[in-house]
Short mmCIF file of N, CA and C in Angstrom, two decimals:
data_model
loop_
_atom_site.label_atom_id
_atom_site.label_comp_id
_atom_site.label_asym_id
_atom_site.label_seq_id
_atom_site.Cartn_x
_atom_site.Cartn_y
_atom_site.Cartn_z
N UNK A 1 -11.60 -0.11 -31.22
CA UNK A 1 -11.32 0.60 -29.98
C UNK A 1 -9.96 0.15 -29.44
N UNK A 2 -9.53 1.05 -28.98
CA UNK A 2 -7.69 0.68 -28.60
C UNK A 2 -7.84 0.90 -26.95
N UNK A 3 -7.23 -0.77 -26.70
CA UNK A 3 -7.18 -1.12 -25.67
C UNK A 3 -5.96 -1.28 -24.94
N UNK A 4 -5.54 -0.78 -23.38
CA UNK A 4 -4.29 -0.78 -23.04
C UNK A 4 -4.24 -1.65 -22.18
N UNK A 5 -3.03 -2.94 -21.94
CA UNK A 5 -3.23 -3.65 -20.84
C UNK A 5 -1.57 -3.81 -20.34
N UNK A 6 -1.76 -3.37 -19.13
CA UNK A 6 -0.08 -3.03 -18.38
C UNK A 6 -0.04 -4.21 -17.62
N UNK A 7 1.27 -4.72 -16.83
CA UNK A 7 1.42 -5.67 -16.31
C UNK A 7 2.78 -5.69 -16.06
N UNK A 8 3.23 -6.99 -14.96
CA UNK A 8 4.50 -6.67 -14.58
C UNK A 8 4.88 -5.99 -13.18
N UNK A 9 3.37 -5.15 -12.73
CA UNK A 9 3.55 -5.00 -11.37
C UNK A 9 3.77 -6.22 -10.12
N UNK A 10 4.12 -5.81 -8.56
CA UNK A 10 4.21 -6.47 -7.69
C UNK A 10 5.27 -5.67 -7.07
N UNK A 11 4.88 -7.02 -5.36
CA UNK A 11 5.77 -5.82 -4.44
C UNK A 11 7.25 -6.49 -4.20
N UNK A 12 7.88 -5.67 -4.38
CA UNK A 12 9.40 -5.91 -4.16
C UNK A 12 10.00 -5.33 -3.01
N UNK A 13 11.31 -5.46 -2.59
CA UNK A 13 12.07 -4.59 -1.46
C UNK A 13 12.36 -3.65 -2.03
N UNK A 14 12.94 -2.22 -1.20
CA UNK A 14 13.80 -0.96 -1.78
C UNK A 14 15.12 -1.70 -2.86
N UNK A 15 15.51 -1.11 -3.46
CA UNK A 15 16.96 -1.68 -3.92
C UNK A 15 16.65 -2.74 -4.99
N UNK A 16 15.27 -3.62 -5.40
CA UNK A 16 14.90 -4.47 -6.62
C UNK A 16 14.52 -3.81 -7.86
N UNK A 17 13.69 -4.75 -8.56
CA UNK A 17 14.07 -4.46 -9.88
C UNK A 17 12.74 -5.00 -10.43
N UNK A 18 11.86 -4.33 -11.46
CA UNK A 18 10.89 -4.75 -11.91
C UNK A 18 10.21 -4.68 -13.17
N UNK A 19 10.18 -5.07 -14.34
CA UNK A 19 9.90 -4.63 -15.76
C UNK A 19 8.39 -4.64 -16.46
N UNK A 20 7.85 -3.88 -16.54
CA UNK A 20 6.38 -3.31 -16.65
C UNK A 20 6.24 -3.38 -18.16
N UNK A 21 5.44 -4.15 -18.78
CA UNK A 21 5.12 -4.00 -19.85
C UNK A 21 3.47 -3.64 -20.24
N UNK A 22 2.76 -2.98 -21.69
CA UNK A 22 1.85 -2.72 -21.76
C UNK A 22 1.69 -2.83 -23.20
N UNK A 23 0.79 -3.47 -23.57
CA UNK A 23 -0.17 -4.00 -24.36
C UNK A 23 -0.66 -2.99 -25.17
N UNK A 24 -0.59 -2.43 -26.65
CA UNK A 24 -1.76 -1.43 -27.20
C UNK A 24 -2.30 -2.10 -28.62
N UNK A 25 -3.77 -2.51 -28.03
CA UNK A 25 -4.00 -3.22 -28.98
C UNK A 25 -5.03 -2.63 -29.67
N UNK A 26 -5.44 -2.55 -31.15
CA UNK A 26 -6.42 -1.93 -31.62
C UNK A 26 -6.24 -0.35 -32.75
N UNK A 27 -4.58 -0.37 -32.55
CA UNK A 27 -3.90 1.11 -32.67
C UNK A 27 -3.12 1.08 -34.16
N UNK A 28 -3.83 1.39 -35.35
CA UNK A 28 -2.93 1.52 -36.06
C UNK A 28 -1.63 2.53 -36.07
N UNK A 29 -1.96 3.47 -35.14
CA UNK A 29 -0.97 4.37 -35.01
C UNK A 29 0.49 4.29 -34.07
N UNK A 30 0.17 3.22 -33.44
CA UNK A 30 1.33 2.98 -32.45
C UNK A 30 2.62 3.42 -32.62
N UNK A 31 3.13 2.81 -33.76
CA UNK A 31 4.62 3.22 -34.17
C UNK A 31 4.71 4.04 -34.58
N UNK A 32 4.02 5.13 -34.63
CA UNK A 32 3.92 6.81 -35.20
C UNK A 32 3.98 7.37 -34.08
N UNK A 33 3.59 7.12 -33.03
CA UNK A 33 3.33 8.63 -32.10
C UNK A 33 4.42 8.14 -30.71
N UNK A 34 4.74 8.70 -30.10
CA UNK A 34 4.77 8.82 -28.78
C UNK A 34 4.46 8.22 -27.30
N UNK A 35 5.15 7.04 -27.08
CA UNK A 35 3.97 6.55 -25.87
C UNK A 35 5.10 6.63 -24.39
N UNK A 36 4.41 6.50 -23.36
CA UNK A 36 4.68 6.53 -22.37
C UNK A 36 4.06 6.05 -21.07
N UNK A 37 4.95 6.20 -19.70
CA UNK A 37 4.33 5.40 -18.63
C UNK A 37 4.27 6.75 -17.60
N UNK A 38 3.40 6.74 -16.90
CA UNK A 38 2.92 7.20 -15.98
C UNK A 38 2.15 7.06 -14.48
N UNK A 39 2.55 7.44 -13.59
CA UNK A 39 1.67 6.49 -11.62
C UNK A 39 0.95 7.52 -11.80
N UNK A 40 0.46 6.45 -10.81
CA UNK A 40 -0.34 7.66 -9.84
C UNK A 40 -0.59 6.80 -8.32
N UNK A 41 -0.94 7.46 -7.33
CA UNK A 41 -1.12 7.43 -5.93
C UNK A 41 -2.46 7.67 -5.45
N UNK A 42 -2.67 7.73 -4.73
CA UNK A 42 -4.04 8.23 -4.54
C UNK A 42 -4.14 9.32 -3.73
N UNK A 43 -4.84 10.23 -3.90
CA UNK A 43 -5.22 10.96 -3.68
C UNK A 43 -3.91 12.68 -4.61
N UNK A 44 -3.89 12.02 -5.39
CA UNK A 44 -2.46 12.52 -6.37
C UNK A 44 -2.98 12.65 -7.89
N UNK A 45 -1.88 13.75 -8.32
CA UNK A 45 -2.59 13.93 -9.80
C UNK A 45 -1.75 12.54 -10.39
N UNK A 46 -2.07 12.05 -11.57
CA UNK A 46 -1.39 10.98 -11.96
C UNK A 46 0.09 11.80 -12.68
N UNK A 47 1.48 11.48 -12.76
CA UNK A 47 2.36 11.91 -13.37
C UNK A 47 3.06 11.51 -14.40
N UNK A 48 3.68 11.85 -14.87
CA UNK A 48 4.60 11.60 -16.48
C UNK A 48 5.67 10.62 -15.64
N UNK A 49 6.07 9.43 -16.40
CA UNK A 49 7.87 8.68 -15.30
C UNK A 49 8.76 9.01 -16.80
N UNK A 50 8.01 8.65 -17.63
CA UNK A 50 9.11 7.70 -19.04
C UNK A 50 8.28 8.00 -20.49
N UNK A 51 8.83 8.78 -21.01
CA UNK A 51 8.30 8.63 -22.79
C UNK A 51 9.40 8.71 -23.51
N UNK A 52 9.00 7.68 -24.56
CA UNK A 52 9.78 7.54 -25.78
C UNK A 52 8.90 8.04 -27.44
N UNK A 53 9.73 8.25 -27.65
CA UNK A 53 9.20 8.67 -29.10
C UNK A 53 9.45 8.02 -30.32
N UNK A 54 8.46 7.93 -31.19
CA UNK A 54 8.84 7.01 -32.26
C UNK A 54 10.24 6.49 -33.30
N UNK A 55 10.75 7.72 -32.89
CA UNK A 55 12.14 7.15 -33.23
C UNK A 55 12.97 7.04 -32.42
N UNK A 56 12.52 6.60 -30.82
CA UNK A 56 13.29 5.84 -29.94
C UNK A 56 14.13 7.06 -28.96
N UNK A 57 13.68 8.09 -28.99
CA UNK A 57 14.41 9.22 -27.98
C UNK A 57 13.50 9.51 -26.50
N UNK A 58 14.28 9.24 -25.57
CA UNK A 58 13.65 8.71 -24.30
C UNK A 58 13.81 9.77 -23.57
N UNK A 59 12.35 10.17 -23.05
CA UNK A 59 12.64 11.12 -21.50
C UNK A 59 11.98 10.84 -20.45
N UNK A 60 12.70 11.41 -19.18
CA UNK A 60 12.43 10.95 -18.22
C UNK A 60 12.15 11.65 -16.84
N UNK A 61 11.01 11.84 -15.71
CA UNK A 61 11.18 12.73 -14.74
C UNK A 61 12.32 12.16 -14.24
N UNK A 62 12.97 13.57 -13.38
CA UNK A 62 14.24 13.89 -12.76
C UNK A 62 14.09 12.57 -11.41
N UNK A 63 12.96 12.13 -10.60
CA UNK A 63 12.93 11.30 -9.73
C UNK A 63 13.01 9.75 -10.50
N UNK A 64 12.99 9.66 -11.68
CA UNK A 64 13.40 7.93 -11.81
C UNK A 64 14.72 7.89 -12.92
N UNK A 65 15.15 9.34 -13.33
CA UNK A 65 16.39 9.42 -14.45
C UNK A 65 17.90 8.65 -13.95
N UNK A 66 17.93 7.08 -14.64
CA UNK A 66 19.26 6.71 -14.14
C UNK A 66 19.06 5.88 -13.28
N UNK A 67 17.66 5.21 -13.28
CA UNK A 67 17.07 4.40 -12.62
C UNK A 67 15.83 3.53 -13.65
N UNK A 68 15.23 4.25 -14.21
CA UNK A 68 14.01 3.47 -14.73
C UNK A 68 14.99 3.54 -16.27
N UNK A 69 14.08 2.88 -17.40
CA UNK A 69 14.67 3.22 -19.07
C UNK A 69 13.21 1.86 -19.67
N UNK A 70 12.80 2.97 -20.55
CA UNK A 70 11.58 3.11 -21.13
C UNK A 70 12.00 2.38 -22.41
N UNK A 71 11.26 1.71 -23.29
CA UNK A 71 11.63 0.61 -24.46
C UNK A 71 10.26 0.96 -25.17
N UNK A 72 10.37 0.16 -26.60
CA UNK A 72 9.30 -0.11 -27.51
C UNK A 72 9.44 -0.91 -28.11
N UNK A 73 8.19 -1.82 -28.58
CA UNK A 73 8.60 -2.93 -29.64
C UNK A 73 7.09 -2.71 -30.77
N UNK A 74 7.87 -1.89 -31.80
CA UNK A 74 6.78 -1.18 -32.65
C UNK A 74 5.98 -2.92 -32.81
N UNK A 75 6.76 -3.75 -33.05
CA UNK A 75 6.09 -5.14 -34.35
C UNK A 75 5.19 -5.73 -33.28
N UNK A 76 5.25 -5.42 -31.92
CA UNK A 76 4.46 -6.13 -31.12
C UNK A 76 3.41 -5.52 -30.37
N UNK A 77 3.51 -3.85 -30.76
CA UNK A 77 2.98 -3.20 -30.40
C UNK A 77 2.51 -2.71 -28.57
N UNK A 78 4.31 -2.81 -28.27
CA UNK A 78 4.29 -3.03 -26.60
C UNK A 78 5.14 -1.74 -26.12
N UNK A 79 4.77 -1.52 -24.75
CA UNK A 79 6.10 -0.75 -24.58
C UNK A 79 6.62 -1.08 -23.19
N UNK A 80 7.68 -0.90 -22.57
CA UNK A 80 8.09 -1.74 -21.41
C UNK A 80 8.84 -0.46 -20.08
N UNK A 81 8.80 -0.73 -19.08
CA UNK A 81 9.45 -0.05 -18.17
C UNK A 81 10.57 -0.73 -17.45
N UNK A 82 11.37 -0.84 -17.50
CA UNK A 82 12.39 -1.21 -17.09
C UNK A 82 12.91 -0.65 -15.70
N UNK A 83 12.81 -0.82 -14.10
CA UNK A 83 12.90 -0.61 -12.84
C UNK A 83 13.76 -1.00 -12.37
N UNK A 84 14.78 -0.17 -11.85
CA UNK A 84 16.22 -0.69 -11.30
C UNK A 84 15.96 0.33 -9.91
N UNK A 85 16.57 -0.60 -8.92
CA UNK A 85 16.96 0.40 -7.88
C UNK A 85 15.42 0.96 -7.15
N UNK A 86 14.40 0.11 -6.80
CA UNK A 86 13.46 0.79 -6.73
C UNK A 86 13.17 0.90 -5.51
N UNK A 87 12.33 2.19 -5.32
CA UNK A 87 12.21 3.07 -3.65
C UNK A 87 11.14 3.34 -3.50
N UNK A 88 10.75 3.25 -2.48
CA UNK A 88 9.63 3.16 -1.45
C UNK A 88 8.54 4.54 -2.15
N UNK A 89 9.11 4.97 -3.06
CA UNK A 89 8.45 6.52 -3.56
C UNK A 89 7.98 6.62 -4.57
N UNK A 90 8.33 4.78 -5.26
CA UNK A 90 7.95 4.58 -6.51
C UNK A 90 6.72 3.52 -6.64
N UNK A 91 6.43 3.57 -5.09
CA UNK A 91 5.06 3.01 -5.08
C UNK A 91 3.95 3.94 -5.73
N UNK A 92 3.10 2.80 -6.72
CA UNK A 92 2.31 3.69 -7.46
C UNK A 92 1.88 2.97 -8.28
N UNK A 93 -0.05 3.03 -8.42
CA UNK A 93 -0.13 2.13 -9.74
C UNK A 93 0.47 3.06 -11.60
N UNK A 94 0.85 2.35 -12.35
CA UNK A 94 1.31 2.50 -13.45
C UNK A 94 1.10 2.19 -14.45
N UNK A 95 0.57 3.29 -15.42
CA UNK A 95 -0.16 3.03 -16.20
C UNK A 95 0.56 3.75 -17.69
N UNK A 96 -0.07 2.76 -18.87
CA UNK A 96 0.76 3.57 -20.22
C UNK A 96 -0.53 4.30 -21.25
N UNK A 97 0.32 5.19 -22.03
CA UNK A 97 -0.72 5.78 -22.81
C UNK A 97 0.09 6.57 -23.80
N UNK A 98 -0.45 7.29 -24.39
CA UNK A 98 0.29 8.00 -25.62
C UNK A 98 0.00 9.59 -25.49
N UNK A 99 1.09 10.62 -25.25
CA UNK A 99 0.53 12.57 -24.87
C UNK A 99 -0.47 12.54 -26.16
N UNK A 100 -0.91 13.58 -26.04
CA UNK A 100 -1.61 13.84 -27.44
C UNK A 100 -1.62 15.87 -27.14
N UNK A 101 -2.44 16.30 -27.55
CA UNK A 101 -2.00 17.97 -26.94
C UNK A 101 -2.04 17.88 -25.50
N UNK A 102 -2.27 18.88 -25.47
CA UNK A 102 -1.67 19.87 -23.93
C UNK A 102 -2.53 19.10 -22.95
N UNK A 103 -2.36 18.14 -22.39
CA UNK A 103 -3.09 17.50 -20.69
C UNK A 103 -4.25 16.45 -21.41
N UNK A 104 -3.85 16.49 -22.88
CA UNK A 104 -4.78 15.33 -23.49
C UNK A 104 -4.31 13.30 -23.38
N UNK A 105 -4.77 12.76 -23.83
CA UNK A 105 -4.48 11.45 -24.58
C UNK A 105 -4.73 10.88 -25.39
N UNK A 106 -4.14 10.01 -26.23
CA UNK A 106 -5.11 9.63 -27.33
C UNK A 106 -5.76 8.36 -27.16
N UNK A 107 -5.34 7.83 -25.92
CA UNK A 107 -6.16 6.07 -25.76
C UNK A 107 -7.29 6.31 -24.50
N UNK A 108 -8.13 5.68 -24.17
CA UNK A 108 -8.76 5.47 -23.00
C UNK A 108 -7.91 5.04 -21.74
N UNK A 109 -7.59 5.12 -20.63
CA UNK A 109 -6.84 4.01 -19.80
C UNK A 109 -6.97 3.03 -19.29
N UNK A 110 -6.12 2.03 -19.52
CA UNK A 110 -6.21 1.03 -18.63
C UNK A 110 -6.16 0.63 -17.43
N UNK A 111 -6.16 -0.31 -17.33
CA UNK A 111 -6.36 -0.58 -15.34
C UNK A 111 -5.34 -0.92 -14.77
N UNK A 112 -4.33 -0.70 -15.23
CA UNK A 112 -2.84 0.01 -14.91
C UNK A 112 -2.04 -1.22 -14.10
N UNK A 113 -1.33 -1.23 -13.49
CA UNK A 113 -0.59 -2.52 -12.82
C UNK A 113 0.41 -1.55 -11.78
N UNK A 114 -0.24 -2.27 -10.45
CA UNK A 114 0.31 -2.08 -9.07
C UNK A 114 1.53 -2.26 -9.07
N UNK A 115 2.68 -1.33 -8.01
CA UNK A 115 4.13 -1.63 -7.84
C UNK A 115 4.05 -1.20 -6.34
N UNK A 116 4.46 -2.26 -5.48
CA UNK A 116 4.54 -1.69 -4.33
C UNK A 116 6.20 -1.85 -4.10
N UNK A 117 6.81 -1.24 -2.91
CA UNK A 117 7.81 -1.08 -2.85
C UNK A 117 8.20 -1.25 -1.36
N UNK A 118 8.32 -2.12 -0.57
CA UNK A 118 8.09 -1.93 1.05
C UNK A 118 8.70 -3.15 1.19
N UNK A 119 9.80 -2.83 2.30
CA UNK A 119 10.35 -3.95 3.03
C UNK A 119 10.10 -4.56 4.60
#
C-alpha cells in the first residue's frame, strides 16, 4: 500500500520562505508518472499549486508561478515544494499525490502538512 507523508509545514510571516517535502513510500511507480502538490482550505475544493513530470517539466497555477518551484528526487522517492515570497493566501493545508485520469488519483492521501501565513 503506498503511503504519502508531507512535511515542512509551519507558520511564517508574508514575504518568508518554506520547503515542503513528501514521502511516497510503497510505489514502484514513482519515477514513471507525474506527481504533484496541492491545498486546500476549508470549506474549499482542494486545488492543483505544482506538478512535475517524470522527466522533470514543471507546471504551475498562475497564483504561485514565480514564487513556488516544484522538485523530485526519483532515488529517494520524494518530491519537494519550494516557497518563496509567501502570502497570507497561501495559507492552506498541503498535500502531494500523483493526477491519474480526469479528477482521479493514484495514491490514497495523506494527512498533508499545515502552512500558515500571518503576521
Amino acid at each position: 500500500q503506498v503511503q504519502l507523508v508531507e512535511s515542512g509545514g509551519g507558520l511564517v510571516q508574508p514575504g518568508e520562505s518554506l520547503r515542503l517535502s513528501c514521502e511516497v513510500s510503497g510505489s514502484f511507480a514513482f519515477s514513471i508518472v507525474t506527481v504533484g502538490w496541492y491545498r486546500q482550505t476549508p470549506g474549499k475544493q482542494r486545488e492543483s499549486v505544482a506538478l512535475i513530470t517524470d522527466g522533470g517539466t514543471d507546471y504551475y497555477a498562475d497564483s504561485v508561478k514565480g514564487r513556488f518551484t516544484v522538485s523530485r528526487d526519483n532515488n529517494k522517492h520524494k518530491v519537494h515544494l519550494q516557497m518563496n515570497n509567501l502570502k497570507a493566501e497561501d495559507t492552506a493545508t498541503y498535500y502531494c499525490n500523483a493526477p491519474y485520469t480526469a479528477g482521479s488519483y493514484r495514491w490514497d492521501w495523506g494527512q498533508g502538512t499545515l502552512v500558515t501565513v500571518s503576521s
